[in-house]
CSV table of N, CA and C in Angstrom, one decimal:
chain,number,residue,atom,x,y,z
H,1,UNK,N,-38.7,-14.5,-48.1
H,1,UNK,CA,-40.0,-14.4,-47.7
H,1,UNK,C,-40.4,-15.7,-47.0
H,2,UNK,N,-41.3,-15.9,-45.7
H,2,UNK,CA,-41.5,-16.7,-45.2
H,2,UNK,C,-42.9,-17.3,-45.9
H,3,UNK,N,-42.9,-18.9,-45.8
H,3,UNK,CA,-43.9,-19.4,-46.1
H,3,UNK,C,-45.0,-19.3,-45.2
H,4,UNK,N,-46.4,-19.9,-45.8
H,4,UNK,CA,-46.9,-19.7,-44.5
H,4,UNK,C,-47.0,-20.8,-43.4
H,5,UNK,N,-46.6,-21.9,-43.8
H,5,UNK,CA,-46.2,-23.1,-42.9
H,5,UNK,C,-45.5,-22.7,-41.8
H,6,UNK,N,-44.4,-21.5,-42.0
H,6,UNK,CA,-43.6,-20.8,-40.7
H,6,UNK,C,-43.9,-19.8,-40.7
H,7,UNK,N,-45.2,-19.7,-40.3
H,7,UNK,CA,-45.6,-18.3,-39.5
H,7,UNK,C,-46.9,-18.9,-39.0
H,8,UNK,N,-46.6,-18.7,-37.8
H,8,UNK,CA,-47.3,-19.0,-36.7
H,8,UNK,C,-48.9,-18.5,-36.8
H,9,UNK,N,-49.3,-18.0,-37.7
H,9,UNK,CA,-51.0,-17.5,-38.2
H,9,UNK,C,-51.7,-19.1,-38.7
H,10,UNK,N,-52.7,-19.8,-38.1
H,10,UNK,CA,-53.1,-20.7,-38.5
H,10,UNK,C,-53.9,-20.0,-39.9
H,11,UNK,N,-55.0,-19.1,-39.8
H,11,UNK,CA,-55.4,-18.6,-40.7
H,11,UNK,C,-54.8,-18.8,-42.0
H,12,UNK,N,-53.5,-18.9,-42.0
H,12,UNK,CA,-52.5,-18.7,-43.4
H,12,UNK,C,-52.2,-19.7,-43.7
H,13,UNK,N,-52.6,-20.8,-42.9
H,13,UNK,CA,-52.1,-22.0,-43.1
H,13,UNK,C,-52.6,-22.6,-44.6
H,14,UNK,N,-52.6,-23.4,-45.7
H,14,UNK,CA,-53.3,-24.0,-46.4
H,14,UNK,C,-53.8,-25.0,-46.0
H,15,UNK,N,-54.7,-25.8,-46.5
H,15,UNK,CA,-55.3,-27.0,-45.5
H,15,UNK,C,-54.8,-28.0,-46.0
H,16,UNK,N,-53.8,-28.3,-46.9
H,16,UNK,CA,-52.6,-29.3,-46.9
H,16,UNK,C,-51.4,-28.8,-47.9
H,17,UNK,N,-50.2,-29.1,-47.1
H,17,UNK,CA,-49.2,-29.1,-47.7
H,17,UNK,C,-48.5,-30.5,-47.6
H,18,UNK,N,-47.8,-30.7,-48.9
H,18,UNK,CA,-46.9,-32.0,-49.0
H,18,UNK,C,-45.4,-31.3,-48.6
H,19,UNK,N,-44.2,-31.9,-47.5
H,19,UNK,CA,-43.3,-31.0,-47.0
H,19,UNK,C,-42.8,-32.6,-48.1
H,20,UNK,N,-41.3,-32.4,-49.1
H,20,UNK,CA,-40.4,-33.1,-49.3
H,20,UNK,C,-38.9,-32.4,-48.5
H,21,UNK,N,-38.4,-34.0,-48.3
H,21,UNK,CA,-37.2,-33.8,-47.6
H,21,UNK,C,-36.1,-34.7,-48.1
H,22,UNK,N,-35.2,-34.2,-48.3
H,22,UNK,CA,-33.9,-34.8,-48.4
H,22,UNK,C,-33.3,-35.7,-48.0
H,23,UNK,N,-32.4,-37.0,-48.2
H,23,UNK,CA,-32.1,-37.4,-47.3
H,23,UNK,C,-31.5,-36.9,-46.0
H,24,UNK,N,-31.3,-37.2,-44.8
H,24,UNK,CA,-30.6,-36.6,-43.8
H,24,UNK,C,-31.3,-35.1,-43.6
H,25,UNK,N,-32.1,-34.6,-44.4
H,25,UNK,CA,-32.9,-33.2,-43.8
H,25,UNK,C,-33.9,-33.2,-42.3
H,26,UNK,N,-33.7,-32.0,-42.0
H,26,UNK,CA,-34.7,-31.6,-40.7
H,26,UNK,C,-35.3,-30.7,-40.9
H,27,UNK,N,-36.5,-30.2,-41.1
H,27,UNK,CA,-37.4,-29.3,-41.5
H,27,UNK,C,-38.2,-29.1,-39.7
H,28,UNK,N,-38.3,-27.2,-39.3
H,28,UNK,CA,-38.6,-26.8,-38.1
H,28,UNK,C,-40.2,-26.3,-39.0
H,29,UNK,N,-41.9,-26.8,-38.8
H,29,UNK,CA,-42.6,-26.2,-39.0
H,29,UNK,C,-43.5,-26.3,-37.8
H,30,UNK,N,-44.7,-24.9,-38.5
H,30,UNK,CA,-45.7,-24.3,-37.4
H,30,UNK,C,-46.9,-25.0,-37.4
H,31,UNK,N,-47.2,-25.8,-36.7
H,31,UNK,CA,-48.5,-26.7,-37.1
H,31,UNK,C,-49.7,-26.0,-36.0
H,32,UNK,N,-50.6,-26.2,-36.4
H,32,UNK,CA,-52.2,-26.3,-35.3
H,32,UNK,C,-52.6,-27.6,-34.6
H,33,UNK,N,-53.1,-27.3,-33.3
H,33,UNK,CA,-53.1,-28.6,-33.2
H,33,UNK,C,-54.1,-29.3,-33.6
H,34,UNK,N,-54.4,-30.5,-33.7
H,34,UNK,CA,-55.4,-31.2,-34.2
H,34,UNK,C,-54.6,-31.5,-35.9
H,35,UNK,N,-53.5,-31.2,-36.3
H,35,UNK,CA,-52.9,-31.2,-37.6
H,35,UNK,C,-52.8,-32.6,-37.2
H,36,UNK,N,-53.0,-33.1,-39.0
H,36,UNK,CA,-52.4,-34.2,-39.1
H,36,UNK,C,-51.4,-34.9,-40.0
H,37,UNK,N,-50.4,-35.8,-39.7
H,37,UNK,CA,-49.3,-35.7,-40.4
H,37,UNK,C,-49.4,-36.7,-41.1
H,38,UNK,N,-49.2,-37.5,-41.9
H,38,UNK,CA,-49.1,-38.4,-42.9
H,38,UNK,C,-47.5,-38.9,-43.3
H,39,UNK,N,-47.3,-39.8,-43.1
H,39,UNK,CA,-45.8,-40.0,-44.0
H,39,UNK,C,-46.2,-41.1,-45.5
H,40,UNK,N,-45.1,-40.2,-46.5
H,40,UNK,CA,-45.8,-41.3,-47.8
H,40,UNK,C,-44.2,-41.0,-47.9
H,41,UNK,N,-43.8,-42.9,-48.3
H,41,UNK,CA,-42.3,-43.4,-47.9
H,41,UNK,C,-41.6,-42.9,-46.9
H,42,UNK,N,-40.5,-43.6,-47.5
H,42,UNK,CA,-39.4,-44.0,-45.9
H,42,UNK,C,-39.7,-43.0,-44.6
H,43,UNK,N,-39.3,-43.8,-43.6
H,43,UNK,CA,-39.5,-43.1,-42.0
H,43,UNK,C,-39.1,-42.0,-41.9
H,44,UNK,N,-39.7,-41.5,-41.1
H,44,UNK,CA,-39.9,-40.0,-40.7
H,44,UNK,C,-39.9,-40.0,-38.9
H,45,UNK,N,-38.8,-39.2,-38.3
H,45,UNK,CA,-39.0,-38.8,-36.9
H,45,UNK,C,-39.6,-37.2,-37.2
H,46,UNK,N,-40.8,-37.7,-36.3
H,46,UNK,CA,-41.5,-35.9,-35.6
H,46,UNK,C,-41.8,-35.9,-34.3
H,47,UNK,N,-40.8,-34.9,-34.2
H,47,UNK,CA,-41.4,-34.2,-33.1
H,47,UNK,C,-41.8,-33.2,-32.5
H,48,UNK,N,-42.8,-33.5,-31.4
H,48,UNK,CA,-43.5,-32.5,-31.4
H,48,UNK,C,-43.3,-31.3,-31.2
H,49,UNK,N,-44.0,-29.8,-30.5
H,49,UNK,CA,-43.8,-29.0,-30.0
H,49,UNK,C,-43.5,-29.1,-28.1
H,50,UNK,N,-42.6,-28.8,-27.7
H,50,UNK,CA,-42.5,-29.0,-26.1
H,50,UNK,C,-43.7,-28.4,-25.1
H,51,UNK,N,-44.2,-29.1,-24.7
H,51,UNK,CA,-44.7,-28.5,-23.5
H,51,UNK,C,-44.1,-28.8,-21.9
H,52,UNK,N,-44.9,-27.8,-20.7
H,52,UNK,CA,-44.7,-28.4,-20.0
H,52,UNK,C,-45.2,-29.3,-18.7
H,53,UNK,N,-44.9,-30.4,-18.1
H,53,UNK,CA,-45.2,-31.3,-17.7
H,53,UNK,C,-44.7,-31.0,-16.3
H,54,UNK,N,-45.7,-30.7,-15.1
H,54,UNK,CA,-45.0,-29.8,-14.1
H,54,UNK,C,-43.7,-29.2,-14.4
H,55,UNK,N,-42.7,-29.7,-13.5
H,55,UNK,CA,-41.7,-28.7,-14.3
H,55,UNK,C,-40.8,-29.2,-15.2
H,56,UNK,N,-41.1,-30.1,-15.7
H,56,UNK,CA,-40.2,-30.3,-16.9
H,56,UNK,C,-40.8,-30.3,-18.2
H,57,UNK,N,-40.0,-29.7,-18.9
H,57,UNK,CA,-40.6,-29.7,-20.7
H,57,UNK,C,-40.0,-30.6,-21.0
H,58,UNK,N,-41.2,-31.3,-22.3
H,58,UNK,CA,-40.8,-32.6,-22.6
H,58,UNK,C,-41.6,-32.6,-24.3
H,59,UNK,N,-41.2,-33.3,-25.2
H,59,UNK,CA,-41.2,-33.0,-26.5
H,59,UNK,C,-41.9,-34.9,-26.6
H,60,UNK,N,-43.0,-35.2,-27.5
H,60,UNK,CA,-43.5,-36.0,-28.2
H,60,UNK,C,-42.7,-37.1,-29.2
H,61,UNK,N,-42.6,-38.0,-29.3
H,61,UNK,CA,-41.5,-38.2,-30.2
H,61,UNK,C,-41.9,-39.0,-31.1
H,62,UNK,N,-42.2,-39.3,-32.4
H,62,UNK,CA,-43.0,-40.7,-33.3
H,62,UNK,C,-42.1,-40.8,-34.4
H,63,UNK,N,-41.7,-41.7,-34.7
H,63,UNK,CA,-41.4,-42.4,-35.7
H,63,UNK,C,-42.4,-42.9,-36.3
H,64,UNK,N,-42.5,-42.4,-37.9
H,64,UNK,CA,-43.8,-43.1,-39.2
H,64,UNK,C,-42.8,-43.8,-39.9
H,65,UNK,N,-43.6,-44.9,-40.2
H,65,UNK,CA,-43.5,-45.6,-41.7
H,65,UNK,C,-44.3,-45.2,-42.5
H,66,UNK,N,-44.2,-45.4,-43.6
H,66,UNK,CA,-44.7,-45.5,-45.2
H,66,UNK,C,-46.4,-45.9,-45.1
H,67,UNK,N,-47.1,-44.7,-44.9
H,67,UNK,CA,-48.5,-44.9,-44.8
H,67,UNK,C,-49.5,-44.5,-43.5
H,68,UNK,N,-47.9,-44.2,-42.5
H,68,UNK,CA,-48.6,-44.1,-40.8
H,68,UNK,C,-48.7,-42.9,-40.5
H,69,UNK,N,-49.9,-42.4,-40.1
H,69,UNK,CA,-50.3,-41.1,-39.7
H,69,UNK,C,-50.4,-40.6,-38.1
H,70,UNK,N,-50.8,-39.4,-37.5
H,70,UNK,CA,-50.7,-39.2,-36.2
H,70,UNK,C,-51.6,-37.7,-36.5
H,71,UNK,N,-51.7,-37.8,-35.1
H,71,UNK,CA,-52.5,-36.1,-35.2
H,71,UNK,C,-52.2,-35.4,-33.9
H,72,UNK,N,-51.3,-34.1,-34.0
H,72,UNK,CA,-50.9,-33.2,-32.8
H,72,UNK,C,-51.9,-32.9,-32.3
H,73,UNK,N,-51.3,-33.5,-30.7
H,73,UNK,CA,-52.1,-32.6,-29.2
H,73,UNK,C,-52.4,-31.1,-29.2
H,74,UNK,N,-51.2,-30.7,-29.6
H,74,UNK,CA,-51.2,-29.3,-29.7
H,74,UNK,C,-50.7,-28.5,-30.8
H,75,UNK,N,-50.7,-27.4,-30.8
H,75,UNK,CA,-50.0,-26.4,-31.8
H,75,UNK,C,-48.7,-26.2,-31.3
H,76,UNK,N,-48.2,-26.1,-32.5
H,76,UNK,CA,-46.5,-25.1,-31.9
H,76,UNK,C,-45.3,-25.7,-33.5
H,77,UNK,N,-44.0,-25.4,-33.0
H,77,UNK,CA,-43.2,-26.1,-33.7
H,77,UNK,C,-42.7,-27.3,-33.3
H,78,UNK,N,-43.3,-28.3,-34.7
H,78,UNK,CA,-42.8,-29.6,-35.2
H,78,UNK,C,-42.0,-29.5,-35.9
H,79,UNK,N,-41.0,-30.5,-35.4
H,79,UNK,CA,-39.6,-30.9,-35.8
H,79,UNK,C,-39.4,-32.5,-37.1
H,80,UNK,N,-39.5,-32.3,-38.1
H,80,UNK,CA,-39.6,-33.2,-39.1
H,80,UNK,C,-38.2,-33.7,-39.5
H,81,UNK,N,-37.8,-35.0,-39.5
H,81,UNK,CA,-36.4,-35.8,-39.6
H,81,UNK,C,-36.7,-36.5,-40.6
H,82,UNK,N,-35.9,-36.7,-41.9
H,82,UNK,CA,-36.1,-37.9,-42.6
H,82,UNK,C,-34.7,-38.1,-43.1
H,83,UNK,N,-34.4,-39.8,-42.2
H,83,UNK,CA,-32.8,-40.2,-42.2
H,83,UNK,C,-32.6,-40.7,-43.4
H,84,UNK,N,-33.7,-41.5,-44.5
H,84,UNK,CA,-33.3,-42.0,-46.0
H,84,UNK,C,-34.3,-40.6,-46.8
H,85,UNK,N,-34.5,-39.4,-46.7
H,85,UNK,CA,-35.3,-38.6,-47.2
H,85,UNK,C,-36.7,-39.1,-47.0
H,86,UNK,N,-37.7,-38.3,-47.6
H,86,UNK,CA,-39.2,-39.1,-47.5
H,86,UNK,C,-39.9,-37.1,-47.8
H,87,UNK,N,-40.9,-37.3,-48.0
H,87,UNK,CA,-42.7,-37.0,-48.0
H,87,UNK,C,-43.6,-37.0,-46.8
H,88,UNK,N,-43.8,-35.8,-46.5
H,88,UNK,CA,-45.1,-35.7,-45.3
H,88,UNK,C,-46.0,-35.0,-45.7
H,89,UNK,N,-47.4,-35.5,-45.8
H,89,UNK,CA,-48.5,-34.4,-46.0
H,89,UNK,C,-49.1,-34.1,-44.7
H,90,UNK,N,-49.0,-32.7,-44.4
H,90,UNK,CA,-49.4,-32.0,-43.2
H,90,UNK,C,-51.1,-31.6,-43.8
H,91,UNK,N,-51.9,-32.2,-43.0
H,91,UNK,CA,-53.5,-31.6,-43.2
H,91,UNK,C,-53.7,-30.6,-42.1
H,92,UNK,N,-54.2,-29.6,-42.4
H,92,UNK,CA,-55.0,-28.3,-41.2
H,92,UNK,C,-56.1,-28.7,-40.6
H,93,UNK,N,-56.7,-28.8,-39.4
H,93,UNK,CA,-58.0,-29.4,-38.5
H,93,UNK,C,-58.6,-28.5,-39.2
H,94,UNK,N,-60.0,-29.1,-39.7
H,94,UNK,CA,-61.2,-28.9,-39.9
H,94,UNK,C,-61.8,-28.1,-38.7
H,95,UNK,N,-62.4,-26.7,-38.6
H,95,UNK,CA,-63.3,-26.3,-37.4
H,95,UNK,C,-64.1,-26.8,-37.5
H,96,UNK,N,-64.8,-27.1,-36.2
H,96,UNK,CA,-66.1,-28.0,-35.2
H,96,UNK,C,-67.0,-27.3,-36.5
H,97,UNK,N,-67.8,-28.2,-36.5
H,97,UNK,CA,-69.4,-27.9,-37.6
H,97,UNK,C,-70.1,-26.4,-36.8
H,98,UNK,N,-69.8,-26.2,-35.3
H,98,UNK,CA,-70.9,-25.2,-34.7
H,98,UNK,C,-69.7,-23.8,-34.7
H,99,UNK,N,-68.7,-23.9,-35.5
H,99,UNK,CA,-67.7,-22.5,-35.8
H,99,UNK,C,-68.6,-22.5,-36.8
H,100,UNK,N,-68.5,-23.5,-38.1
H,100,UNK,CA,-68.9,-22.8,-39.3
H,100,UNK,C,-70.0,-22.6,-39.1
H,101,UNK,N,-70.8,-22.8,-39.0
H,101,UNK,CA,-72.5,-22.8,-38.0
H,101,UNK,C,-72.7,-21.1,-38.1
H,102,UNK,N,-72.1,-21.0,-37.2
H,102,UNK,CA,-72.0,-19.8,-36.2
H,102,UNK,C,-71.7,-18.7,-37.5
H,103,UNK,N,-70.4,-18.9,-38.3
H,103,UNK,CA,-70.2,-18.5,-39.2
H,103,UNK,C,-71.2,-18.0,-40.2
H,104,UNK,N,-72.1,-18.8,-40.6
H,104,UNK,CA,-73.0,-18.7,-41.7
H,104,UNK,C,-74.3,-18.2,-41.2
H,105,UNK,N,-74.5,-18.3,-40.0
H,105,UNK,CA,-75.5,-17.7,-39.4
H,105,UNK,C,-75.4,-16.1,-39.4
H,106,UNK,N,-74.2,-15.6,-38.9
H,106,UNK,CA,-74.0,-14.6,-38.7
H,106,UNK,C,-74.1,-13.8,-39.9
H,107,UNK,N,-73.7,-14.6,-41.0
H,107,UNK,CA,-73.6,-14.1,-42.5
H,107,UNK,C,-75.7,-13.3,-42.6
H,108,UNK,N,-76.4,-14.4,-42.5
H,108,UNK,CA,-77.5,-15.0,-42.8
H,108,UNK,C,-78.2,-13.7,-42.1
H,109,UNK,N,-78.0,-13.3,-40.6
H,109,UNK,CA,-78.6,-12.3,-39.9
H,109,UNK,C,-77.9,-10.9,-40.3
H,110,UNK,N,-77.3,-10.8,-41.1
H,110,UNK,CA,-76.2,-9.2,-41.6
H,110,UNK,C,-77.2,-9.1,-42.7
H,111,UNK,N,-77.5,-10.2,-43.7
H,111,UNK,CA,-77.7,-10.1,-45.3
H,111,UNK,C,-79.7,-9.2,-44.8
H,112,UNK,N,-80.7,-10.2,-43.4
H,112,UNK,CA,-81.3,-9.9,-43.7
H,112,UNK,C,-81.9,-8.8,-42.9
H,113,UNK,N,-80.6,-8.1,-41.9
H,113,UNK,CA,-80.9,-6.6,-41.1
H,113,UNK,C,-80.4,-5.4,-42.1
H,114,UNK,N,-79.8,-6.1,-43.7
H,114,UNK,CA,-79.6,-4.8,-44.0
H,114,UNK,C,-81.3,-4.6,-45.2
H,115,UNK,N,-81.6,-6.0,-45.4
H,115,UNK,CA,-83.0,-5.9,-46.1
H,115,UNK,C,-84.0,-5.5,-45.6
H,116,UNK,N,-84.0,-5.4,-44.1
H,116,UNK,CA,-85.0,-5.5,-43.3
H,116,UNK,C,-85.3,-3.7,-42.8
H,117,UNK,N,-83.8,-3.3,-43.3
H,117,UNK,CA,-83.6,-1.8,-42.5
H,117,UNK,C,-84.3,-1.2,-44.3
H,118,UNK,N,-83.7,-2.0,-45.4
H,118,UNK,CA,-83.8,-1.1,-46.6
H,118,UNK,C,-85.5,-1.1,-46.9
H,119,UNK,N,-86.2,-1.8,-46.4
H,119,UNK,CA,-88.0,-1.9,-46.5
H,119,UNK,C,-88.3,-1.1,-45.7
H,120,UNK,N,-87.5,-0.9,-44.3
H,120,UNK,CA,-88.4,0.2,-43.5
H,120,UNK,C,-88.2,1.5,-43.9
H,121,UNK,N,-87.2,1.9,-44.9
H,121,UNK,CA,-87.0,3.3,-45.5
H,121,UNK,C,-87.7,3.5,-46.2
H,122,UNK,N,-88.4,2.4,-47.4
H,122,UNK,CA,-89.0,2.3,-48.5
H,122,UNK,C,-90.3,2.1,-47.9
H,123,UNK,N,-90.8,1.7,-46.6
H,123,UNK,CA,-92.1,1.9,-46.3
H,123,UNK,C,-92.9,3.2,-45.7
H,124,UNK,N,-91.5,4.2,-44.9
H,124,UNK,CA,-91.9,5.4,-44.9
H,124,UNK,C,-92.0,6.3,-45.5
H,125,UNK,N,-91.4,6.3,-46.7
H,125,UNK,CA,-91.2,7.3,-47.6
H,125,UNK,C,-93.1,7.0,-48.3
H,126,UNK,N,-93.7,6.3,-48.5
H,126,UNK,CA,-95.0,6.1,-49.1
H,126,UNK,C,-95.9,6.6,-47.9
């Protein structure tokens, strides 16, 4: 069964996971962009997902230490290296305040077209 870190549905994503790695492990995950990475102990090479740069595709490359964070340009698959093992906490981007906005509003105008429709039944029937 695939996790939801590798499957490409941000929706499924959890809004942090802690990835442990082995020493000498490479871990391939599906990030969003605006994700942010964290390394807690030893260095960590990530990199990014490839895009392309007229015509050549070219891949992000960062080295963390013990504490140093970064935040992807984009979505796609990140490539996680840890040469003495280590710990990464991957955080999920927060949507802009006017998604959830938008969100709660829409909630707000459903709750009061269906109150609004259930008075006008209850005002004709009298």
């Amino acid at each position: 069964m695939q996790s939801p870190w590798q499957a490409p549905l941000p929706e499924l994503q959890p809004a942090a996971q802690t990835i442990r790695l082995a020493r000498g492990q490479t871990m391939q995950v599906w990030l969003a962009g605006g994700s942010q990475l964290v390394c807690n102990g030893a260095a960590v090479r990530v990199t990014e997902a490839p895009q392309w740069l007229l015509s050549q595709l070219v891949s992000r490359r960062n080295e963390l230490g013990d504490g140093q964070a970064i935040a992807l340009e984009h979505g796609g698959w990140v490539e996680i290296h840890a040469p003495q093992g280590g710990e990464v906490l991957c955080m999920k981007p927060v949507p802009p305040g006017w998604q959830r906005s938008l969100g709660s509003l829409a909630r707000l105008l459903m709750r009061g077209w269906r109150g609004w429709r259930g008075w006008r039944v209850s005002a004709a029937r009298h």
